[in-house]
XYZ file of C-alpha atoms in Angstrom:
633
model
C -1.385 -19.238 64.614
C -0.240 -21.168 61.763
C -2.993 -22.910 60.348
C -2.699 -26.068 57.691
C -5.211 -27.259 55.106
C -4.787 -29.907 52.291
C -4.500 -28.514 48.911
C -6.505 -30.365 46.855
C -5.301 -28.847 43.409
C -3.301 -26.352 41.709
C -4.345 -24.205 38.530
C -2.725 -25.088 35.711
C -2.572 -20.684 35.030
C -1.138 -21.138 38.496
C 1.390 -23.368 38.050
C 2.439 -21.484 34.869
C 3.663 -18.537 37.271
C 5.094 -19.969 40.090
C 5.832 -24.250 39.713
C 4.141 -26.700 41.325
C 3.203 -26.873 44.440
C 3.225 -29.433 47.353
C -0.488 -30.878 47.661
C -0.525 -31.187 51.440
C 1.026 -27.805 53.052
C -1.129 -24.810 52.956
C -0.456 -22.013 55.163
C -1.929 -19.101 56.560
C -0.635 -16.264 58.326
C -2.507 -12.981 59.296
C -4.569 -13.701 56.554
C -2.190 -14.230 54.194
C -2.093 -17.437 52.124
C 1.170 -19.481 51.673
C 1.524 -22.623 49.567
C 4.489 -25.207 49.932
C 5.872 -25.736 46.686
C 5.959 -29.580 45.296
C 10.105 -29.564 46.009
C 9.414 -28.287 49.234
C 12.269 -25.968 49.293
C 9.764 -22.345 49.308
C 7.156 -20.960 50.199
C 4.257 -19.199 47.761
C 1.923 -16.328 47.918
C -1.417 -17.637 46.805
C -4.452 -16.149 48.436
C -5.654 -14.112 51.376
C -8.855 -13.909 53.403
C -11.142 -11.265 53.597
C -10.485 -8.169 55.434
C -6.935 -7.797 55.173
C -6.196 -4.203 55.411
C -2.478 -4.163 55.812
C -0.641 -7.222 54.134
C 3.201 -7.799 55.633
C 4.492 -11.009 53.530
C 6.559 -13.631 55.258
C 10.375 -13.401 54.562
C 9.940 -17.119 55.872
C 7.370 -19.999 57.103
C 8.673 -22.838 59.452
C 11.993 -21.781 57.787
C 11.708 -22.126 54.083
C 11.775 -18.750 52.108
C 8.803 -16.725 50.849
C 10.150 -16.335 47.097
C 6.764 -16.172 45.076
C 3.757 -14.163 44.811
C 0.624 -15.667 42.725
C -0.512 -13.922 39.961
C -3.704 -12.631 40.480
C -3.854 -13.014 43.798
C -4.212 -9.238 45.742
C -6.915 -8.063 42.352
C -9.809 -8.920 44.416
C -8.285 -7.672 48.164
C -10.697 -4.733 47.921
C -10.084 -3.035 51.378
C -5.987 -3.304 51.238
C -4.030 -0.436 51.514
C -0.625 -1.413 51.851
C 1.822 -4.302 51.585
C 5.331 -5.042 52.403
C 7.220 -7.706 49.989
C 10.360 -8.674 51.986
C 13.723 -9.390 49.966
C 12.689 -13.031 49.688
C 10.623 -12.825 47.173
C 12.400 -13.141 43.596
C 8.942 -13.563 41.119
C 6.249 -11.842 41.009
C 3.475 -12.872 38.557
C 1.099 -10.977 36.207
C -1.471 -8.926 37.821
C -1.046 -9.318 41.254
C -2.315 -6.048 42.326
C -4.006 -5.070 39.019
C -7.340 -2.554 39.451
C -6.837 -3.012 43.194
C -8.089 0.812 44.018
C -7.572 1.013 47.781
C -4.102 0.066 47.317
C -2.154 2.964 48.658
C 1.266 1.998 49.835
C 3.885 -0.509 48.378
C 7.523 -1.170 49.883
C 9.742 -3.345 48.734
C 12.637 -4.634 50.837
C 16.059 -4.584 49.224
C 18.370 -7.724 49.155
C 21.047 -9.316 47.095
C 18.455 -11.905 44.832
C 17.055 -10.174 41.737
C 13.543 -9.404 41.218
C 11.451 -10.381 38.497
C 8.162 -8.429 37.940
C 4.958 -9.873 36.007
C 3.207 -7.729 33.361
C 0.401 -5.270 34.509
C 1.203 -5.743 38.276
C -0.573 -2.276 39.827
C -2.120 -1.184 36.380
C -5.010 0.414 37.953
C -4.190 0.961 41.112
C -5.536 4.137 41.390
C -4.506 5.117 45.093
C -0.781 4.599 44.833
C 0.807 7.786 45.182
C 4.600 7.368 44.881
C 6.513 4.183 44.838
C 10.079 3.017 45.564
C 11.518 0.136 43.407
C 14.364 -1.812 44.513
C 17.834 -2.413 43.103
C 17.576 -5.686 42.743
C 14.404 -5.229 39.968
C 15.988 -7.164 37.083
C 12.975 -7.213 34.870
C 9.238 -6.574 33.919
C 7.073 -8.852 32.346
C 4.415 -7.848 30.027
C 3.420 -3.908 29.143
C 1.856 -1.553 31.477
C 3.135 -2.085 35.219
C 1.268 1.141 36.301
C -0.651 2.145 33.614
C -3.832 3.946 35.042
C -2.366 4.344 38.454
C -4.173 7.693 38.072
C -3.019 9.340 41.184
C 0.808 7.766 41.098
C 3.263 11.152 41.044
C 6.304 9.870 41.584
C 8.445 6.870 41.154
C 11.987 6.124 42.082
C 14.239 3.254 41.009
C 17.157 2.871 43.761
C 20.654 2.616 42.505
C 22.262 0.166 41.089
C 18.959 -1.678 39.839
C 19.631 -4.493 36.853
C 16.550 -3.671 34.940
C 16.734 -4.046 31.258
C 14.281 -2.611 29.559
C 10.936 -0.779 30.378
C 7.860 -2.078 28.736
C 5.529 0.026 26.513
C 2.881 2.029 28.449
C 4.482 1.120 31.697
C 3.382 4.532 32.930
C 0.437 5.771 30.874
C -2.146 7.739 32.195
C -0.321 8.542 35.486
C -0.143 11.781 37.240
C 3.570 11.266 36.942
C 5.442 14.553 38.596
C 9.304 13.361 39.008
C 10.834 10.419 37.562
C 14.307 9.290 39.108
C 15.808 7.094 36.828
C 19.461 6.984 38.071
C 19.509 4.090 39.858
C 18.995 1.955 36.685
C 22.653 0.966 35.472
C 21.771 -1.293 32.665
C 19.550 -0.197 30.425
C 19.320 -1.447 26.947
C 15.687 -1.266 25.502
C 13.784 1.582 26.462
C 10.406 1.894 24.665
C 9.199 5.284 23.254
C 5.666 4.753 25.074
C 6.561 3.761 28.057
C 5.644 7.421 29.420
C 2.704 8.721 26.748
C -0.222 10.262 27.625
C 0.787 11.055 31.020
C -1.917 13.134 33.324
C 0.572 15.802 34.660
C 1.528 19.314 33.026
C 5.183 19.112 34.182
C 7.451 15.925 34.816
C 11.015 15.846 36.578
C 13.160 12.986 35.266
C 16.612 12.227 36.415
C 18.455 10.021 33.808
C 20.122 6.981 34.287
C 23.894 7.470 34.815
C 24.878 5.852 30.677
C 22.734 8.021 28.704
C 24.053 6.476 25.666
C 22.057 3.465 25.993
C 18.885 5.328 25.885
C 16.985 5.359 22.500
C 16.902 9.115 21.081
C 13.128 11.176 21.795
C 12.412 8.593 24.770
C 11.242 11.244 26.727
C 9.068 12.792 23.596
C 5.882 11.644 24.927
C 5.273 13.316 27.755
C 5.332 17.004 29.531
C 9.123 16.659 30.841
C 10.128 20.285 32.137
C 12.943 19.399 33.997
C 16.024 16.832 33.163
C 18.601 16.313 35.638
C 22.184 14.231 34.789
C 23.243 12.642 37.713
C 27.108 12.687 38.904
C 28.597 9.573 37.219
C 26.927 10.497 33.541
C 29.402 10.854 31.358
C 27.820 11.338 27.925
C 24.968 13.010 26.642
C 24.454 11.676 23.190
C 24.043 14.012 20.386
C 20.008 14.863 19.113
C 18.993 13.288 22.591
C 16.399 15.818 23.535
C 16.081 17.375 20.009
C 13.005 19.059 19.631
C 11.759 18.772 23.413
C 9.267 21.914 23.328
C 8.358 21.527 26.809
C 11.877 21.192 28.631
C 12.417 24.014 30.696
C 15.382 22.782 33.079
C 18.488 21.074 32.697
C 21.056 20.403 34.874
C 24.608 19.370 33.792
C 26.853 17.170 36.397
C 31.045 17.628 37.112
C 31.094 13.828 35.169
C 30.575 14.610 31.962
C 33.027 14.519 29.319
C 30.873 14.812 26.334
C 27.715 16.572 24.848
C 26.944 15.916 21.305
C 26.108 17.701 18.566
C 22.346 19.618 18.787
C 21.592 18.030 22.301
C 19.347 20.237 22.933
C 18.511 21.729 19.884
C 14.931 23.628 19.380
C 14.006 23.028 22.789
C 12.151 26.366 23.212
C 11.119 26.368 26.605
C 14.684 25.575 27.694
C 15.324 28.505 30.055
C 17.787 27.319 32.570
C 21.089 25.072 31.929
C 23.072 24.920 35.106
C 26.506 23.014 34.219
C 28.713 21.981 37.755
C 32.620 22.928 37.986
C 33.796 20.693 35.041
C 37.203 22.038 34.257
C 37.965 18.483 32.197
C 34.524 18.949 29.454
C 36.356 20.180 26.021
C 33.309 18.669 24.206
C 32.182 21.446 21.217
C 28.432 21.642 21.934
C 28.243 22.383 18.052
C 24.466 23.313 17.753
C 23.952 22.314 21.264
C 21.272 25.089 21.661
C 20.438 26.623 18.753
C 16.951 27.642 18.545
C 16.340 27.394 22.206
C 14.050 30.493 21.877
C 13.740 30.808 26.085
C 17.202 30.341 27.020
C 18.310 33.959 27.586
C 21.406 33.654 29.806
C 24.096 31.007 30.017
C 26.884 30.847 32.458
C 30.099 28.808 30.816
C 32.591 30.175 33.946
C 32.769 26.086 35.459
C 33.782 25.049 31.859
C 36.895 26.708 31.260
C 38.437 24.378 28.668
C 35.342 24.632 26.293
C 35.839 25.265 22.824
C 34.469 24.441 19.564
C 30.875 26.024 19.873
C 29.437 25.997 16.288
C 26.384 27.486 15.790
C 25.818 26.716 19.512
C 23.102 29.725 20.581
C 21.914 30.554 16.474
C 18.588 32.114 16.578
C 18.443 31.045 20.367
C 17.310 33.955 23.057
C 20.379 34.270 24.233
C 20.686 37.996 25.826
C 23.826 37.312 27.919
C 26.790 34.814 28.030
C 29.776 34.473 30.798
C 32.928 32.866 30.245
C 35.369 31.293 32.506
C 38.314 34.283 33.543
C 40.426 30.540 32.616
C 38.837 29.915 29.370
C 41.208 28.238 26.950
C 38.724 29.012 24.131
C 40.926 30.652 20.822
C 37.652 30.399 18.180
C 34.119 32.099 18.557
C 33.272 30.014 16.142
C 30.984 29.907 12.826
C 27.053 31.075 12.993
C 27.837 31.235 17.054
C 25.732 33.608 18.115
C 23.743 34.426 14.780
C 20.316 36.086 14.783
C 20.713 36.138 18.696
C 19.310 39.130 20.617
C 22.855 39.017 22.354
C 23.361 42.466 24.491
C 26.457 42.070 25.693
C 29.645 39.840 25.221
C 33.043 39.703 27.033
C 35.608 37.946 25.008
C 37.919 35.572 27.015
C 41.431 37.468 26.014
C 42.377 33.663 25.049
C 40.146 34.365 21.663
C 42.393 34.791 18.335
C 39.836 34.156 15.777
C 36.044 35.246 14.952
C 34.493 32.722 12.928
C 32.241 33.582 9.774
C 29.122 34.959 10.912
C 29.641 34.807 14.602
C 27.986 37.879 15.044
C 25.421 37.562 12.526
C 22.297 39.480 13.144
C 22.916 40.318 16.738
C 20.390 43.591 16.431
C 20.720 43.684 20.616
C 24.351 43.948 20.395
C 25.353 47.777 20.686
C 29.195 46.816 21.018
C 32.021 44.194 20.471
C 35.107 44.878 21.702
C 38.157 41.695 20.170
C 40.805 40.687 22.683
C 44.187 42.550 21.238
C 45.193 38.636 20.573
C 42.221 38.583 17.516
C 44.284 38.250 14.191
C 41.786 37.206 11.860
C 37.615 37.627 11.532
C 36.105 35.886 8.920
C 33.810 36.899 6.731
C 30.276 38.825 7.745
C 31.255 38.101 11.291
C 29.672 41.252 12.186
C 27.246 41.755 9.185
C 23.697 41.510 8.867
C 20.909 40.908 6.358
C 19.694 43.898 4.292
C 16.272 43.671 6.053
C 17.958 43.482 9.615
C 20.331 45.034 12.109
C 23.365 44.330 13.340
C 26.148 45.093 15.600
C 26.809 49.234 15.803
C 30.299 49.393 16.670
C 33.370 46.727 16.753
C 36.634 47.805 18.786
C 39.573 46.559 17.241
C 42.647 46.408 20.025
C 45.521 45.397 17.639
C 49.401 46.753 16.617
C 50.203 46.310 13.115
C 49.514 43.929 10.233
C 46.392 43.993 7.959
C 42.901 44.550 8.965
C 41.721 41.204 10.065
C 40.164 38.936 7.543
C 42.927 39.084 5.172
C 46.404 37.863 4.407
C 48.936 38.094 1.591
C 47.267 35.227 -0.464
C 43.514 36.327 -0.250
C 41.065 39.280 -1.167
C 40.036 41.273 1.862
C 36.828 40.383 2.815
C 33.855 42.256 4.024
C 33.365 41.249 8.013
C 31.164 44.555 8.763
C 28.231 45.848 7.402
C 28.288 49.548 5.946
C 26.434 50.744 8.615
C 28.688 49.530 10.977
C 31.430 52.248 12.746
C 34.918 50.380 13.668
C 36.908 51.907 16.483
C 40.645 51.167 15.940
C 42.474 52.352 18.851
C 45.955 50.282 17.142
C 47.859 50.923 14.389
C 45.372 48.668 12.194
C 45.830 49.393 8.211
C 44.020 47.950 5.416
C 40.617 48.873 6.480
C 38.277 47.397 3.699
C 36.318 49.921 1.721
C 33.036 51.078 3.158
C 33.841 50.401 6.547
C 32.418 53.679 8.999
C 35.464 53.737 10.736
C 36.903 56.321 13.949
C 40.597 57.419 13.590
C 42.746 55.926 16.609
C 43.689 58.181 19.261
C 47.050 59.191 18.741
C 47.976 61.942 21.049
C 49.437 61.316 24.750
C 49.045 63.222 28.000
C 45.967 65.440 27.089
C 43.482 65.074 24.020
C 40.365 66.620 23.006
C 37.698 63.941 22.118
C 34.322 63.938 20.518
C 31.832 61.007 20.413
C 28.402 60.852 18.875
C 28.251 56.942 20.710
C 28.379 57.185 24.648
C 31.979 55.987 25.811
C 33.261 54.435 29.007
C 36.677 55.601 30.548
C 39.114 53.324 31.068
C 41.753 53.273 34.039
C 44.497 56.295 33.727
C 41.988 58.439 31.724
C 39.851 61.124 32.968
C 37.310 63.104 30.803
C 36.486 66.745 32.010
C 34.076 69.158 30.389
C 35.819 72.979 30.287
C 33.319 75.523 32.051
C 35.384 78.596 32.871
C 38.387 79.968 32.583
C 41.004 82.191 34.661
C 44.113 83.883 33.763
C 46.456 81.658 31.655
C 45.153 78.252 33.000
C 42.189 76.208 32.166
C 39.561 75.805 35.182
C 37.765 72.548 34.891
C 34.952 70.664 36.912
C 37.549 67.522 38.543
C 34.738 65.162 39.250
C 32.713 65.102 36.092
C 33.957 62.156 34.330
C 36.533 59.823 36.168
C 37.628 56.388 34.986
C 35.170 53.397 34.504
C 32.583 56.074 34.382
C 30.549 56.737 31.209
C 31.074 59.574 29.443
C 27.686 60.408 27.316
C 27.085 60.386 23.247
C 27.958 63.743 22.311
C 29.889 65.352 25.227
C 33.227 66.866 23.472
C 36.174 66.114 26.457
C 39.551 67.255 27.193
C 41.275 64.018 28.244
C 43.804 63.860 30.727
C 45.965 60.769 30.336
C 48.713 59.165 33.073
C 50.985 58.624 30.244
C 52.681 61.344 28.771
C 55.261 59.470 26.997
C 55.215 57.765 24.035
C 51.770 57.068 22.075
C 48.728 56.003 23.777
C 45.503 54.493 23.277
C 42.564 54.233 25.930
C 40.760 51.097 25.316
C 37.769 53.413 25.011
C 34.461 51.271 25.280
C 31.143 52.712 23.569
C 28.173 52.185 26.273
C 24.749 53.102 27.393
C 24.316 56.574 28.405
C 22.366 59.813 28.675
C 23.370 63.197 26.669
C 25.276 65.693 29.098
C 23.727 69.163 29.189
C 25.613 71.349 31.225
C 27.899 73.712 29.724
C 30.696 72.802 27.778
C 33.055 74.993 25.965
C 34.222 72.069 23.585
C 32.875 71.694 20.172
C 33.410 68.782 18.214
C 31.919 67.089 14.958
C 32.285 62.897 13.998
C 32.573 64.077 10.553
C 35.424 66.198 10.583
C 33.336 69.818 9.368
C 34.194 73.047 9.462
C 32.577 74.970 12.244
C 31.351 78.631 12.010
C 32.498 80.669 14.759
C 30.080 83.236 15.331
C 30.480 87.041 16.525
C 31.366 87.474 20.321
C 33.227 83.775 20.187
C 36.621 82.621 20.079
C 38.478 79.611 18.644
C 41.547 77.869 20.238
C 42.553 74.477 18.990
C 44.574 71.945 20.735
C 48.283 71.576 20.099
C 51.264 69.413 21.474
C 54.090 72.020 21.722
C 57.906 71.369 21.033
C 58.523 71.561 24.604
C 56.257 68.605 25.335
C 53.621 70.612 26.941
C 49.851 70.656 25.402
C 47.265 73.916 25.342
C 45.104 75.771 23.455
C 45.981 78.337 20.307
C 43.965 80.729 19.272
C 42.119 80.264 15.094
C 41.358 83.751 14.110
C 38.986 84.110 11.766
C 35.403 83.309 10.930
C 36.343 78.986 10.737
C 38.300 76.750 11.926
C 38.578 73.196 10.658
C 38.187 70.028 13.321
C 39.544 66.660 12.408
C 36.608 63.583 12.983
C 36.250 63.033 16.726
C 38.390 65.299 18.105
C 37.124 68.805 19.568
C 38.222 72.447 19.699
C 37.465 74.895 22.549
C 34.999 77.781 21.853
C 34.713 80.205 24.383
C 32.912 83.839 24.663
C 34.885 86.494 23.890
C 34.466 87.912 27.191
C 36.114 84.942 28.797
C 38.846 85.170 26.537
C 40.002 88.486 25.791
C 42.958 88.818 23.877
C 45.025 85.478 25.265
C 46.583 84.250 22.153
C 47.218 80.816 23.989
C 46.142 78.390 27.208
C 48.855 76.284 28.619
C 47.847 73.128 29.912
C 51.158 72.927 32.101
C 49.684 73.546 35.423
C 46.222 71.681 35.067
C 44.911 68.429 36.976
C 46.020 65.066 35.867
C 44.331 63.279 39.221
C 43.365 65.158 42.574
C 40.043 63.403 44.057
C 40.002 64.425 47.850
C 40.282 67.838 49.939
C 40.245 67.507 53.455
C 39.463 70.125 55.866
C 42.504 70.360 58.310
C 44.063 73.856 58.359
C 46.865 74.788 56.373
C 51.010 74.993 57.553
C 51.598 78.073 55.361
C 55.371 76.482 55.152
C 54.312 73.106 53.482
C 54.727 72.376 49.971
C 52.573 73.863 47.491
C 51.373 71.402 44.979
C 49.817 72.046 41.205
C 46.736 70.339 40.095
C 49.319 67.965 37.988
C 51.003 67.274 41.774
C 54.318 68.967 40.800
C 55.880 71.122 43.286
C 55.722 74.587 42.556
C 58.015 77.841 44.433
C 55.292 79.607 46.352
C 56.149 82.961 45.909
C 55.712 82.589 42.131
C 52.647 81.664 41.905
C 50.185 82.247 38.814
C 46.243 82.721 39.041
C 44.847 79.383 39.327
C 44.150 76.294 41.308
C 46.382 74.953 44.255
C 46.648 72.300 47.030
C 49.146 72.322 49.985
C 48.906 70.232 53.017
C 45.963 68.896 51.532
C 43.741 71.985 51.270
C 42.632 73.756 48.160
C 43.952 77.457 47.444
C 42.387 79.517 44.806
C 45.060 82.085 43.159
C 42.983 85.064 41.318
């Protein structure tokens, strides 16, 4: 029932806030006061009666809009626990809800007319738990809208929202847990305190969509763990969360197109950046997380056309990085991954250059292995300080020219430390002075091989350690060492290579591995030595013969001198008896399975190479016809 009183007077405090009001139409509806304003065009909030629990404003009374509440007017309502402001009302005034502790639940009905919201309008509202603000919020008034709403965890402005600027201390002393910003879309004065002295440990805020227009360390003041972009952000701006210890997350939308210099630099709790398929983001990241001492793995496969990267991960945690199979990136740029604890690294085959220092100090890092496409490495990009270590071994895959580094017009330069070993498996020459380095391999079909770093076969390549022999032919354990498998530090190899022609080189990668201990009849040195051969032991070295064929000839003699890395066959002398020579002509290049179905004794009879062979000819050795094995003694 609508009941109407005179209205004797209006404060002059009230007036301030919401005009003047017509003196003879008060209004009251389930015990909510409404005042006629002097123009008699709307309707204002201006009181209530006691014990109102639930307040729903009027979007309307006798049909003239609601558009004002009082200030002042719900501080005293001290049983209320909710209240519904309908999308009529376009003014708010100061303190309308302020220390109102029962308060629990505020919703705000969207609309096309703007919003404007008084200063200190729930500060103290210690009951509200989360709120929703509209889109059409255009503005605050004074400072601290929900300071002290001490149980308030989490607030959400819907998109599209007008609002300027947010007011120092707007949120102090809440229990603030997630903070969705992206529906603001025109923000220009954000003020540094607007989220101190929060109560929580760890606050979620998604940004507003135009990052630029947010003041740098606005987020400084309080626990924020997590920061989320939303999709329409296109910039991050450069130093924007510079020194944000307690940032663990970040997450990285398809819209970006640019993240500026040290955006995340020294944030070292950062642990997780997740970036979404962005094939169009060529922005350099220079510094972008260096010193992030948490981050440990990065994945840069949806960023393909990424380059640039200076000093990106220096003295970051960085363990392990992935790059996009597409990656256009040609520089690993300056101080990239310097004092990192980097363990592994696969170069994008796009990569031609190695900036100074890029591999500074990576102690973790057992092995680099350049793209054949690398034609220059500047200076100390593998080195290390005096007091520190450093990469162990850099593969260089490259035909011809000068070692990398230098050029016609300048001085080599030194891009290794001493300690460190270079495997050259190309025809690299220049190699600066001091360099550890391992000859290339430069035989084809079969090679002996030696190691003292554990090795990993590549495809066409199989390693097998010699444990016996019969007759004229080498008998070998198959299975032992097949390609992509590791072959361990130490383990002197014959090598049995698909390509007989012409020169080859196995991109042989040094890896993690135990020593092999089983019996091996190779002997090989890294340094190139002369071994002893001791009584009741004989010495055959590996040749290439002029009919294209490899094997073993006999050293006689108490010596016999090994070249670095390669390996000579020992065996006892009551193994080898008085054969002056082993031909490697009938021994396994490749035979993996042996089935058990019988055997046509008119099929083909196969070598362990797979050549055909005239069965009634045949030496002592190792067979296979109609896929079953035949032994030959």
């Amino acid at each position: 029932m609508i009941k109407k009183q005179l209205l004797a007077l209006c404060l002059g405090s009230m007036a301030t806030v919401c005009g003047s009001f017509y003196a003879d139409a008060q209004t009251t509806v389930n015990k909510i006061q409404y005042t006629l304003n002097s123009d008699e065009s709307a309707y204002t909030v201006t009181g209530f009666e006691d014990g109102i629990v639930d307040a729903v404003i009027e979007p309307a009374i006798d049909g003239k809009p609601v558009t004002t509440i009082n200030q002042n007017v719900f501080k005293t309502a001290s049983i209320l626990k909710s209240v519904f402001i309908p999308a009529s009302v376009t003014r708010m005034g100061n303190s309308v809800f302020q220390n109102n502790t029962s308060l629990e639940t505020v919703t705000f009905e969207d609309g096309d007319q703007p919003l404007a919201m008084g200063g200190w309008t729930f500060n103290g509202c210690s009951s509200i738990r989360e709120i929703v603000l509209p889109s059409r919020l255009a503005s605050f008034g004074a400072n601290s809208n929900f300071n002290g709403c001490s149980s308030l965890e989490k607030v959400v402005f819907r998109g599209d929202c007008p609002l300027a600027d947010m007011k120092q201390y707007t949120f102090e002393k809440t229990s603030l847990k997630e903070l969705d910003l992206s529906g603001l879309t025109n923000v220009t004065a954000f003020n540094a305190n607007c989220l101190q002295n929060l109560r929580s440990e760890a606050v979620k805020v998604t940004l507003p969509r135009e990052m630029t227009l947010l003041p740098k360390n606005f987020l400084a003041k309080c626990n924020v763990t997590e920061i989320v972009f939303p999709e329409g952000t296109t910039e991050i701006p450069q130093q924007a969360f510079d020194g944000y210890a307690v940032v663990t997350t970040v997450s990285i939308p398809s819209t970006i197109t640019k993240i500026g210099n040290s955006a995340f630099r020294k944030c070292t709790s950062l642990a997780s950046v997740t970036f979404a398929p962005n094939p169009g983001l060529n922005s350099s990241m220079n510094y972008c997380f260096q010193e992030c001492t948490s981050l440990e793995s990065i994945d840069l496969t949806p960023l393909p056309g990424v380059e640039g990267l200076v000093a990106t991960f220096m003295k970051s945690g960085l363990k392990n990085i992935t790059f996009s199979p597409e990656s256009k990136m040609t520089t690993l740029n300056w101080d990239l991954f310097n004092g990192t604890p980097l363990e592994s690294i696969d170069i994008p085959a796009s990569v031609n250059k190695i900036g100074a220092r890029a591999f500074y100090n990576c102690a973790g890092l057992e092995t680099v292995s350049l793209p054949e496409g690398v034609d220059w490495v500047l200076n100390d990009a593998f080195g290390h300080a005096d007091d520190a270590a450093g990469v162990r071994t850099v593969i260089f895959n490259q035909h011809g020219g000068k070692w990398p580094g230098n050029n016609d017009d300048k001085e080599p330069v030194s891009i290794l430390a001493a300690d460190t070993r270079a495997y050259c498996y190309k025809d690299v020459t220049e190699v600066p002075e001091g360099v550890v380095t391992v000859a290339p391999i430069e035989s084809a079909g079969y090679l002996t091989y030696y190691s003292s770093t554990p090795v990993s076969l590549p495809e066409g390549v199989k390693g097998t350690a010699i444990k016996g022999v019969i007759g004229q032919d080498l008998v070998r354990d198959f299975d032992q060492f097949r390609p992509g498998t590791l072959l361990p530090a130490g383990t002197p190899v014959l090598l049995a290579c698909e390509n007989a022609d012409g020169t080859l080189y196995p991109e042989i990668d040094p890896d993690a591995a135990g020593t092999f201990t089983e019996t091996n009849f190779l002997v090989g040195t890294e340094d190139g030595t002369t071994l002893n051969i001791s009584d009741g032991k004989v010495a055959y070295q590996f040749v290439m013969y002029t009919d294209g064929l490899y094997g073993f000839d006999r050293v006689d003699g108490a010596s016999v001198s090994v070249d670095p890395n390669k390996a000579c066959l020992v065996l006892p002398s009551s193994l080898a008896g008085n054969i002056s020579r082993f031909s490697l002509s009938n021994v396994v290049t490749g035979i993996d399975e042996i089935t058990e179905e019988g055997i046509d004794r008119n099929a083909p009879v196969y070598n362990l190479m797979g050549i055909e062979v005239d069965r009634d000819y045949l030496t002592p050795g190792i067979y296979i016809s109609n896929g079953k094995k035949i032994v030959i003694r």
